[in-house]
Amino acid sequence: MAIGTFALPVTPPEPTEWTQEYYEGTRDDYVRDSALISMPDLGENENKVTAIIAVMPSDRTIVAFTVTTSTGQYRVDWGDGTFNLYNSGALAEKNFIFNNYSPTTLHPLGYRQGLVTITTVSGDIIIADFNKRPSTYPTTLAAVGYWLEAFSSGGAMTTCAFAAISNLQSTNNYLMRYGHFGTAGAWTLTGTFTGCVSLRAAFPLPALSTTVAHTSAFNACAQLVHVAPITSVGTSLSSMFVACRKLRAVNIPTDFGTAGISALFNGCQSLRWVQDITCNTQTLINIYSNCISLTKIKFTNLAPISNCGSLFASCTLLETIDFTINSVTNATSMFSGSGKLKAVPLFNTSNATTISSMFATCSSLKIIPAFDFSSGLDASSLCLGCSSLEIFEPTLFNSITIATSM
C-alpha cells in the first residue's frame, strides 16, 4: 500500500434473515457503564448473589428483599463493613447512608456505590426476590429499587426476581444488567424484570424450566439490547418482550408446541430479523404487532382454529409473509397498518366471524386473494386505506352485516 493511502473499513453485508452471527452481534450493543464499580467474578454454582447498590446523598436509600434457602439462614454483607443474618424467607432491609461508602465510588449522577453480597450460612439459595417493599412503606406505595447490577450463582436457584406481573412492591428502575452463572434449578422468568426500564442486558441465563410459564419476563424493558438464549418455551412465552424497543434480535426455540405465544414481540420496534416459528396454539394475538423494523416473517400455526387479532398489525416495513395457518375465527386488524405489504397468502377464513380492519391502511397491497368470508359478521373498515388495491377476490360475502367504510 502506498504511503498516504488508507483502506476503508469493510462493513459486513446486512443479512437477509435471522442468523446466529447476527444475534450474537447484539452482545456488542451492550456497553457497561464505565463509572460502575467492579464486580467480583462468580464461579459456577458458587451459591451467592452480588449486587451494586446506588447510595443516594439524601440518606433515604431504603431497600428490602427476601432470600429463600433450602435450609438455614442467609447472610447479607452490606458493603459498609456491616452484615446481618436472616432466617430463610425473612425480610432483609437497610437504609444505606451516603457517607458510609467511599467517595471513590461516586458516580457522575451523584450517588455512591456499594457492593452487597448475599450468601448462606448453610444450605442453598433457592429464590432471591428483590421485589419487596420495606416495612416502613405503606402497602399502597411501591418502593424504589436502587440496584444497578446483579449477578447470581447457585445450582439450586429457581429465580432471581426484580419485578412481578402482579403485586409489584418495588420498581427497580436503575437495574442495568443481570446474569446467572452456572446451572440452576427449575428456573422461571415470569415477570422477573417487568418494567425494569433501564435494563440493558440479561446474560448469562440458566436453562429454563420446561413446565412453567415465562410470561412478561422483559415486558417494558425499553433499553434492553441483549438477552441470553431462551432455552425453553415452558408453558408460555406470552408478552415476554413487549415494548423492548431497542432489541434487534433474540434467540428463542422455534417450536412452541401448544405454549402461549401472544404478544411475544409486540412493540419491539428495532427487531430486524426473527427466527421461523412453528406453533400449535389457538391464540396468536399481537405476536408481531408494532414491529416496525421487520421486513419478512415466516410463521406456521398447526392449530385448527386461531384468534389472529392484530397478529401483524403496524409492521410498517413488512414486505413478505410466509404464513401457514389452518383456520381463523378472529382476523381483526390482522395486517392493518403494514404499509409496505404487497401481497398476503391465502389461508382458511371460512370460520372467521370478525374481519374488521383486516387490511386497513395496507397502502401497498395490490391483491386480496379469494378468501372465504362466508361466516363473516363484521367487515367494517376491511380495506380502508388500501390505496393501491387492484384485485379483490374474496367470495361468499352474503352473511356479513356490518361493512361500513369497507
Tab-separated table of C-alpha atoms in Angstrom:
chain	number	residue	atom	x	y	z
A	1	MET	CA	0.000	0.000	0.000
A	2	ALA	CA	1.436	3.378	-0.998
A	3	ILE	CA	2.342	5.859	1.721
A	4	GLY	CA	-0.520	8.207	2.425
A	5	THR	CA	-3.260	5.832	1.268
A	6	PHE	CA	-5.698	4.127	3.588
A	7	ALA	CA	-8.012	1.143	3.238
A	8	LEU	CA	-11.592	1.954	4.041
A	9	PRO	CA	-13.207	-0.295	6.665
A	10	VAL	CA	-15.340	-3.040	5.177
A	11	THR	CA	-18.873	-3.124	6.530
A	12	PRO	CA	-20.279	-6.663	6.527
A	13	PRO	CA	-23.387	-7.023	4.388
A	14	GLU	CA	-26.740	-6.793	6.134
A	15	PRO	CA	-28.189	-10.324	6.477
A	16	THR	CA	-31.438	-11.152	4.731
A	17	GLU	CA	-32.694	-13.388	7.540
A	18	TRP	CA	-32.052	-14.311	11.170
A	19	THR	CA	-28.623	-15.814	11.729
A	20	GLN	CA	-26.743	-16.902	14.826
A	21	GLU	CA	-24.000	-14.418	13.954
A	22	TYR	CA	-26.486	-11.550	13.715
A	23	TYR	CA	-27.991	-12.478	17.089
A	24	GLU	CA	-24.564	-12.744	18.723
A	25	GLY	CA	-23.789	-9.270	17.400
A	26	THR	CA	-26.388	-7.837	19.776
A	27	ARG	CA	-23.976	-8.662	22.587
A	28	ASP	CA	-21.838	-5.803	21.299
A	29	ASP	CA	-24.814	-3.460	21.622
A	30	TYR	CA	-24.377	-3.673	25.385
A	31	VAL	CA	-21.735	-1.337	26.804
A	32	ARG	CA	-21.256	-1.392	30.558
A	33	ASP	CA	-21.408	1.947	32.349
A	34	SER	CA	-17.723	2.754	32.860
A	35	ALA	CA	-18.490	4.603	36.097
A	36	LEU	CA	-19.778	1.473	37.851
A	37	ILE	CA	-17.545	-0.128	40.451
A	38	SER	CA	-16.112	-3.503	39.523
A	39	MET	CA	-17.975	-6.712	40.311
A	40	PRO	CA	-16.180	-9.829	41.588
A	41	ASP	CA	-16.186	-12.854	39.313
A	42	LEU	CA	-18.684	-15.529	40.249
A	43	GLY	CA	-17.856	-19.158	39.672
A	44	GLU	CA	-20.407	-21.717	38.597
A	45	ASN	CA	-22.708	-22.852	41.414
A	46	GLU	CA	-20.992	-20.629	43.994
A	47	ASN	CA	-24.284	-20.142	45.871
A	48	LYS	CA	-24.044	-16.365	46.053
A	49	VAL	CA	-25.735	-13.160	44.877
A	50	THR	CA	-23.739	-9.969	44.365
A	51	ALA	CA	-25.283	-6.614	43.548
A	52	ILE	CA	-24.255	-2.973	43.239
A	53	ILE	CA	-26.469	-0.512	45.098
A	54	ALA	CA	-26.765	3.199	44.281
A	55	VAL	CA	-26.495	5.095	47.603
A	56	MET	CA	-28.195	8.465	47.346
A	57	PRO	CA	-26.911	11.564	49.192
A	58	SER	CA	-30.334	12.043	50.772
A	59	ASP	CA	-29.641	9.115	53.139
A	60	ARG	CA	-33.007	7.688	52.092
A	61	THR	CA	-31.792	4.697	50.087
A	62	ILE	CA	-34.051	2.096	51.647
A	63	VAL	CA	-34.280	-1.334	50.032
A	64	ALA	CA	-35.686	-4.696	51.036
A	65	PHE	CA	-35.556	-8.244	49.726
A	66	THR	CA	-36.003	-11.839	50.780
A	67	VAL	CA	-33.933	-14.941	50.182
A	68	THR	CA	-35.362	-18.425	50.465
A	69	THR	CA	-32.860	-21.133	51.309
A	70	SER	CA	-33.044	-24.907	51.268
A	71	THR	CA	-32.131	-24.881	54.960
A	72	GLY	CA	-30.656	-22.471	57.469
A	73	GLN	CA	-30.052	-18.734	57.462
A	74	TYR	CA	-28.700	-16.356	54.868
A	75	ARG	CA	-26.121	-13.643	55.389
A	76	VAL	CA	-26.063	-10.151	53.864
A	77	ASP	CA	-22.827	-8.163	53.741
A	78	TRP	CA	-23.939	-4.589	53.083
A	79	GLY	CA	-20.692	-3.222	51.626
A	80	ASP	CA	-20.048	-0.804	54.514
A	81	GLY	CA	-18.341	-3.284	56.822
A	82	THR	CA	-21.578	-4.486	58.434
A	83	PHE	CA	-23.584	-7.672	57.960
A	84	ASN	CA	-26.802	-9.290	59.187
A	85	LEU	CA	-28.140	-12.839	59.403
A	86	TYR	CA	-31.733	-13.641	58.442
A	87	ASN	CA	-33.904	-16.703	58.563
A	88	SER	CA	-34.976	-18.180	55.248
A	89	GLY	CA	-37.755	-16.057	53.749
A	90	ALA	CA	-37.351	-13.250	56.299
A	91	LEU	CA	-37.275	-9.655	55.051
A	92	ALA	CA	-33.811	-8.132	54.838
A	93	GLU	CA	-33.882	-4.339	54.689
A	94	LYS	CA	-31.494	-1.457	55.114
A	95	ASN	CA	-31.277	2.309	54.869
A	96	PHE	CA	-27.951	2.991	53.169
A	97	ILE	CA	-26.052	6.040	54.464
A	98	PHE	CA	-24.156	8.025	51.842
A	99	ASN	CA	-21.078	8.822	53.973
A	100	ASN	CA	-20.609	5.158	54.880
A	101	TYR	CA	-19.498	4.437	51.317
A	102	SER	CA	-16.210	5.502	49.785
A	103	PRO	CA	-16.007	8.806	47.873
A	104	THR	CA	-14.012	6.886	45.249
A	105	THR	CA	-17.249	5.127	44.254
A	106	LEU	CA	-19.002	8.393	43.347
A	107	HIS	CA	-20.924	8.125	40.101
A	108	PRO	CA	-21.275	11.180	37.795
A	109	LEU	CA	-25.008	11.093	38.559
A	110	GLY	CA	-24.260	11.932	42.171
A	111	TYR	CA	-24.686	8.667	44.051
A	112	ARG	CA	-22.047	6.499	45.701
A	113	GLN	CA	-21.944	2.761	45.197
A	114	GLY	CA	-21.824	-0.228	47.498
A	115	LEU	CA	-21.287	-3.912	46.803
A	116	VAL	CA	-23.872	-6.084	48.557
A	117	THR	CA	-23.105	-9.809	48.907
A	118	ILE	CA	-25.642	-12.488	49.832
A	119	THR	CA	-24.549	-15.970	50.909
A	120	THR	CA	-25.965	-18.782	53.021
A	121	VAL	CA	-24.860	-19.963	56.429
A	122	SER	CA	-25.909	-23.452	55.375
A	123	GLY	CA	-27.928	-24.912	52.548
A	124	ASP	CA	-28.548	-23.429	49.106
A	125	ILE	CA	-30.134	-20.244	47.809
A	126	ILE	CA	-33.440	-21.174	46.148
A	127	ILE	CA	-35.075	-17.781	45.494
A	128	ALA	CA	-33.779	-14.220	45.674
A	129	ASP	CA	-36.665	-11.748	45.494
A	130	PHE	CA	-35.838	-8.043	45.173
A	131	ASN	CA	-39.470	-7.111	44.512
A	132	LYS	CA	-40.092	-6.290	48.163
A	133	ARG	CA	-41.433	-3.239	49.953
A	134	PRO	CA	-39.554	-2.015	53.067
A	135	SER	CA	-41.546	-2.377	56.270
A	136	THR	CA	-41.608	1.413	56.699
A	137	TYR	CA	-43.506	1.905	53.421
A	138	PRO	CA	-47.308	1.967	53.242
A	139	THR	CA	-48.750	-1.062	51.490
A	140	THR	CA	-50.244	1.167	48.795
A	141	LEU	CA	-46.851	2.528	47.727
A	142	ALA	CA	-44.221	0.778	45.609
A	143	ALA	CA	-40.685	1.369	46.808
A	144	VAL	CA	-37.814	2.429	44.555
A	145	GLY	CA	-35.184	-0.234	43.971
A	146	TYR	CA	-31.666	1.192	43.728
A	147	TRP	CA	-29.925	-1.893	42.359
A	148	LEU	CA	-27.609	-1.120	39.428
A	149	GLU	CA	-26.225	-4.526	38.505
A	150	ALA	CA	-26.716	-8.008	39.933
A	151	PHE	CA	-25.253	-11.463	39.412
A	152	SER	CA	-26.156	-14.785	40.953
A	153	SER	CA	-24.724	-18.284	41.087
A	154	GLY	CA	-26.239	-21.392	42.601
A	155	GLY	CA	-27.233	-24.761	41.208
A	156	ALA	CA	-30.459	-24.920	43.233
A	157	MET	CA	-31.762	-21.421	42.460
A	158	THR	CA	-35.087	-21.195	40.661
A	159	THR	CA	-35.395	-17.427	40.176
A	160	CYS	CA	-33.919	-14.030	40.954
A	161	ALA	CA	-36.762	-11.552	40.647
A	162	PHE	CA	-36.671	-7.774	40.409
A	163	ALA	CA	-40.321	-7.264	39.484
A	164	ALA	CA	-43.651	-9.036	39.260
A	165	ILE	CA	-46.669	-9.122	36.957
A	166	SER	CA	-48.925	-8.543	39.945
A	167	ASN	CA	-48.280	-7.324	43.493
A	168	LEU	CA	-45.468	-5.035	42.384
A	169	GLN	CA	-43.777	-3.823	45.557
A	170	SER	CA	-40.580	-2.272	44.227
A	171	THR	CA	-39.833	-0.512	40.941
A	172	ASN	CA	-36.279	-1.450	40.038
A	173	ASN	CA	-35.762	1.369	37.554
A	174	TYR	CA	-31.979	1.568	37.980
A	175	LEU	CA	-31.034	-2.043	37.170
A	176	MET	CA	-28.827	-2.171	34.055
A	177	ARG	CA	-27.696	-5.795	33.891
A	178	TYR	CA	-28.421	-9.179	35.432
A	179	GLY	CA	-26.720	-12.534	34.908
A	180	HIS	CA	-26.749	-16.008	36.435
A	181	PHE	CA	-23.617	-18.150	36.238
A	182	GLY	CA	-23.679	-21.929	36.086
A	183	THR	CA	-26.596	-24.299	36.341
A	184	ALA	CA	-29.823	-23.740	38.230
A	185	GLY	CA	-32.962	-25.461	39.407
A	186	ALA	CA	-36.346	-25.260	37.627
A	187	TRP	CA	-35.737	-21.640	36.611
A	188	THR	CA	-38.682	-19.375	35.868
A	189	LEU	CA	-38.619	-15.912	34.289
A	190	THR	CA	-42.261	-14.957	34.722
A	191	GLY	CA	-42.421	-11.221	35.378
A	192	THR	CA	-38.910	-11.150	36.827
A	193	PHE	CA	-37.870	-7.943	35.013
A	194	THR	CA	-41.237	-6.410	34.113
A	195	GLY	CA	-40.875	-2.633	33.998
A	196	CYS	CA	-37.107	-2.582	34.603
A	197	VAL	CA	-36.839	0.352	32.232
A	198	SER	CA	-33.041	0.716	32.497
A	199	LEU	CA	-32.219	-2.961	31.982
A	200	ARG	CA	-29.820	-3.201	29.043
A	201	ALA	CA	-28.711	-6.824	29.165
A	202	ALA	CA	-29.581	-10.167	30.739
A	203	PHE	CA	-26.768	-12.662	30.295
A	204	PRO	CA	-25.811	-15.312	31.007
A	205	LEU	CA	-29.054	-17.079	31.915
A	206	PRO	CA	-29.542	-20.708	33.010
A	207	ALA	CA	-31.648	-23.294	31.212
A	208	LEU	CA	-35.332	-22.512	31.769
A	209	SER	CA	-37.917	-24.834	33.234
A	210	THR	CA	-39.956	-26.718	30.640
A	211	THR	CA	-43.024	-26.989	32.893
A	212	VAL	CA	-43.791	-23.395	33.957
A	213	ALA	CA	-44.656	-20.149	32.175
A	214	HIS	CA	-42.108	-17.428	31.434
A	215	THR	CA	-44.599	-14.688	30.573
A	216	SER	CA	-43.800	-10.953	30.620
A	217	ALA	CA	-40.200	-11.634	31.626
A	218	PHE	CA	-38.834	-8.479	29.957
A	219	ASN	CA	-42.084	-6.582	29.446
A	220	ALA	CA	-41.410	-2.826	29.072
A	221	CYS	CA	-37.613	-3.147	29.307
A	222	ALA	CA	-37.233	-0.265	26.880
A	223	GLN	CA	-33.402	-0.150	26.994
A	224	LEU	CA	-32.835	-3.898	26.575
A	225	VAL	CA	-30.360	-4.726	23.787
A	226	HIS	CA	-29.170	-8.256	24.555
A	227	VAL	CA	-30.719	-11.346	26.146
A	228	ALA	CA	-29.027	-14.713	26.548
A	229	PRO	CA	-30.618	-17.582	24.565
A	230	ILE	CA	-34.056	-18.575	25.821
A	231	THR	CA	-33.741	-22.355	26.106
A	232	SER	CA	-37.369	-23.364	26.639
A	233	VAL	CA	-40.840	-22.005	25.917
A	234	GLY	CA	-42.183	-23.747	29.014
A	235	THR	CA	-45.952	-23.406	29.009
A	236	SER	CA	-45.887	-19.830	27.694
A	237	LEU	CA	-43.662	-17.019	26.462
A	238	SER	CA	-46.588	-14.627	26.031
A	239	SER	CA	-45.669	-10.939	26.336
A	240	MET	CA	-42.050	-11.837	27.042
A	241	PHE	CA	-40.538	-8.952	25.044
A	242	VAL	CA	-43.388	-6.414	24.924
A	243	ALA	CA	-42.096	-2.873	24.247
A	244	CYS	CA	-38.420	-3.885	24.193
A	245	ARG	CA	-37.852	-1.051	21.766
A	246	LYS	CA	-34.073	-1.407	21.285
A	247	LEU	CA	-33.829	-5.174	20.931
A	248	ARG	CA	-32.551	-6.137	17.431
A	249	ALA	CA	-32.645	-9.932	17.728
A	250	VAL	CA	-33.313	-12.753	20.165
A	251	ASN	CA	-32.530	-16.460	20.227
A	252	ILE	CA	-35.602	-18.483	21.174
A	253	PRO	CA	-36.871	-22.019	20.492
A	254	THR	CA	-38.540	-22.295	17.088
A	255	ASP	CA	-41.097	-24.975	18.002
A	256	PHE	CA	-43.602	-23.623	20.518
A	257	GLY	CA	-45.944	-26.603	20.521
A	258	THR	CA	-49.038	-25.578	22.474
A	259	ALA	CA	-47.226	-22.976	24.598
A	260	GLY	CA	-48.643	-19.455	24.772
A	261	ILE	CA	-47.161	-17.010	22.298
A	262	SER	CA	-49.488	-13.977	22.248
A	263	ALA	CA	-47.838	-10.531	22.190
A	264	LEU	CA	-44.397	-12.161	22.212
A	265	PHE	CA	-42.731	-9.335	20.251
A	266	ASN	CA	-45.403	-6.642	20.498
A	267	GLY	CA	-43.747	-3.231	20.236
A	268	CYS	CA	-40.206	-4.479	19.528
A	269	GLN	CA	-39.529	-1.541	17.241
A	270	SER	CA	-35.873	-2.369	16.468
A	271	LEU	CA	-36.391	-6.101	15.917
A	272	ARG	CA	-34.829	-6.674	12.495
A	273	TRP	CA	-34.988	-10.422	11.975
A	274	VAL	CA	-36.813	-13.238	13.765
A	275	GLN	CA	-36.488	-16.988	13.595
A	276	ASP	CA	-39.066	-19.071	11.732
A	277	ILE	CA	-41.642	-20.141	14.305
A	278	THR	CA	-43.977	-23.144	14.359
A	279	CYS	CA	-46.699	-23.459	16.980
A	280	ASN	CA	-49.934	-25.295	17.702
A	281	THR	CA	-51.932	-22.826	19.748
A	282	GLN	CA	-55.268	-21.105	19.228
A	283	THR	CA	-54.422	-17.578	20.340
A	284	LEU	CA	-51.972	-15.582	18.248
A	285	ILE	CA	-52.955	-12.039	19.213
A	286	ASN	CA	-50.392	-9.237	18.708
A	287	ILE	CA	-47.376	-11.518	18.284
A	288	TYR	CA	-45.601	-9.187	15.840
A	289	SER	CA	-47.701	-6.047	16.153
A	290	ASN	CA	-45.784	-2.745	16.039
A	291	CYS	CA	-42.554	-4.452	14.977
A	292	ILE	CA	-41.794	-1.573	12.666
A	293	SER	CA	-38.345	-2.818	11.545
A	294	LEU	CA	-39.290	-6.344	10.458
A	295	THR	CA	-39.210	-6.862	6.690
A	296	LYS	CA	-40.152	-10.544	6.452
A	297	ILE	CA	-41.691	-13.215	8.648
A	298	LYS	CA	-42.125	-16.977	8.338
A	299	PHE	CA	-44.741	-18.334	10.696
A	300	THR	CA	-46.601	-21.658	10.868
A	301	ASN	CA	-49.512	-22.475	13.153
A	302	LEU	CA	-50.911	-26.007	13.192
A	303	ALA	CA	-53.882	-25.382	15.493
A	304	PRO	CA	-57.304	-25.887	13.876
A	305	ILE	CA	-58.771	-22.525	14.968
A	306	SER	CA	-56.891	-19.313	15.716
A	307	ASN	CA	-57.531	-15.834	17.043
A	308	CYS	CA	-55.181	-13.736	14.939
A	309	GLY	CA	-56.231	-10.258	16.025
A	310	SER	CA	-53.506	-7.701	15.184
A	311	LEU	CA	-51.052	-10.523	14.516
A	312	PHE	CA	-49.018	-8.459	12.019
A	313	ALA	CA	-50.553	-5.045	12.739
A	314	SER	CA	-48.440	-1.921	12.146
A	315	CYS	CA	-45.418	-3.806	10.820
A	316	THR	CA	-44.694	-0.773	8.674
A	317	LEU	CA	-41.666	-2.209	6.793
A	318	LEU	CA	-43.022	-5.743	6.392
A	319	GLU	CA	-42.874	-6.817	2.753
A	320	THR	CA	-43.026	-10.616	2.874
A	321	ILE	CA	-45.063	-13.059	4.967
A	322	ASP	CA	-44.601	-16.810	4.599
A	323	PHE	CA	-47.613	-17.792	6.632
A	324	THR	CA	-49.287	-21.161	7.150
A	325	ILE	CA	-52.405	-21.465	9.262
A	326	ASN	CA	-55.281	-23.921	9.327
A	327	SER	CA	-58.200	-21.742	10.274
A	328	VAL	CA	-59.028	-18.296	11.672
A	329	THR	CA	-62.001	-17.152	13.735
A	330	ASN	CA	-60.940	-13.583	14.517
A	331	ALA	CA	-58.843	-11.661	11.994
A	332	THR	CA	-59.471	-8.175	13.352
A	333	SER	CA	-56.688	-5.799	12.244
A	334	MET	CA	-54.580	-8.810	11.339
A	335	PHE	CA	-52.471	-6.953	8.756
A	336	SER	CA	-53.617	-3.376	9.394
A	337	GLY	CA	-51.025	-0.650	9.135
A	338	SER	CA	-48.472	-2.805	7.289
A	339	GLY	CA	-47.952	-0.190	4.624
A	340	LYS	CA	-45.299	-1.973	2.526
A	341	LEU	CA	-47.061	-5.325	2.318
A	342	LYS	CA	-47.884	-6.034	-1.332
A	343	ALA	CA	-49.422	-9.494	-1.019
A	344	VAL	CA	-50.873	-11.787	1.625
A	345	PRO	CA	-51.007	-15.592	1.451
A	346	LEU	CA	-54.362	-17.314	1.093
A	347	PHE	CA	-55.472	-19.240	4.176
A	348	ASN	CA	-58.664	-20.709	5.592
A	349	THR	CA	-61.027	-17.961	6.768
A	350	SER	CA	-64.271	-19.929	6.427
A	351	ASN	CA	-64.776	-19.763	10.218
A	352	ALA	CA	-63.828	-16.102	10.550
A	353	THR	CA	-66.677	-14.118	12.060
A	354	THR	CA	-64.745	-10.888	12.572
A	355	ILE	CA	-62.580	-9.441	9.813
A	356	SER	CA	-62.895	-5.749	10.644
A	357	SER	CA	-59.884	-3.650	9.593
A	358	MET	CA	-58.152	-6.845	8.481
A	359	PHE	CA	-56.273	-5.000	5.687
A	360	ALA	CA	-56.860	-1.398	6.778
A	361	THR	CA	-54.163	1.073	5.659
A	362	CYS	CA	-52.176	-1.612	3.844
A	363	SER	CA	-51.416	1.093	1.329
A	364	SER	CA	-49.147	-1.046	-0.923
A	365	LEU	CA	-51.397	-4.105	-1.063
A	366	LYS	CA	-52.296	-4.799	-4.692
A	367	ILE	CA	-54.327	-8.004	-4.440
A	368	ILE	CA	-56.515	-9.649	-1.826
A	369	PRO	CA	-56.921	-13.312	-2.803
A	370	ALA	CA	-60.046	-15.434	-2.762
A	371	PHE	CA	-60.685	-15.688	0.957
A	372	ASP	CA	-63.863	-17.437	2.077
A	373	PHE	CA	-65.691	-14.949	4.297
A	374	SER	CA	-68.935	-16.927	4.440
A	375	SER	CA	-69.065	-16.807	8.262
A	376	GLY	CA	-68.209	-13.147	8.443
A	377	LEU	CA	-70.379	-10.890	10.590
A	378	ASP	CA	-68.208	-7.778	10.900
A	379	ALA	CA	-66.221	-6.472	7.943
A	380	SER	CA	-66.101	-2.823	8.978
A	381	SER	CA	-63.131	-0.935	7.528
A	382	LEU	CA	-61.924	-4.179	5.942
A	383	CYS	CA	-59.912	-2.447	3.197
A	384	LEU	CA	-59.979	1.125	4.449
A	385	GLY	CA	-56.917	2.984	3.164
A	386	CYS	CA	-55.841	0.282	0.690
A	387	SER	CA	-54.955	2.911	-1.881
A	388	SER	CA	-53.038	0.550	-4.211
A	389	LEU	CA	-55.584	-2.272	-4.258
A	390	GLU	CA	-56.210	-3.547	-7.801
A	391	ILE	CA	-57.725	-7.009	-7.377
A	392	PHE	CA	-60.261	-8.075	-4.737
A	393	GLU	CA	-61.179	-11.775	-4.996
A	394	PRO	CA	-62.898	-12.816	-1.717
A	395	THR	CA	-66.162	-14.724	-2.185
A	396	LEU	CA	-69.265	-15.670	-0.195
A	397	PHE	CA	-69.835	-12.300	1.400
A	398	ASN	CA	-73.544	-12.957	1.899
A	399	SER	CA	-73.829	-13.134	5.680
A	400	ILE	CA	-71.811	-10.036	6.530
A	401	THR	CA	-73.998	-7.485	8.263
A	402	ILE	CA	-71.515	-4.733	9.136
A	403	ALA	CA	-69.448	-3.474	6.247
A	404	THR	CA	-69.223	0.264	6.781
A	405	SER	CA	-66.235	2.085	5.276
A	406	MET	CA	-65.037	-1.125	3.704
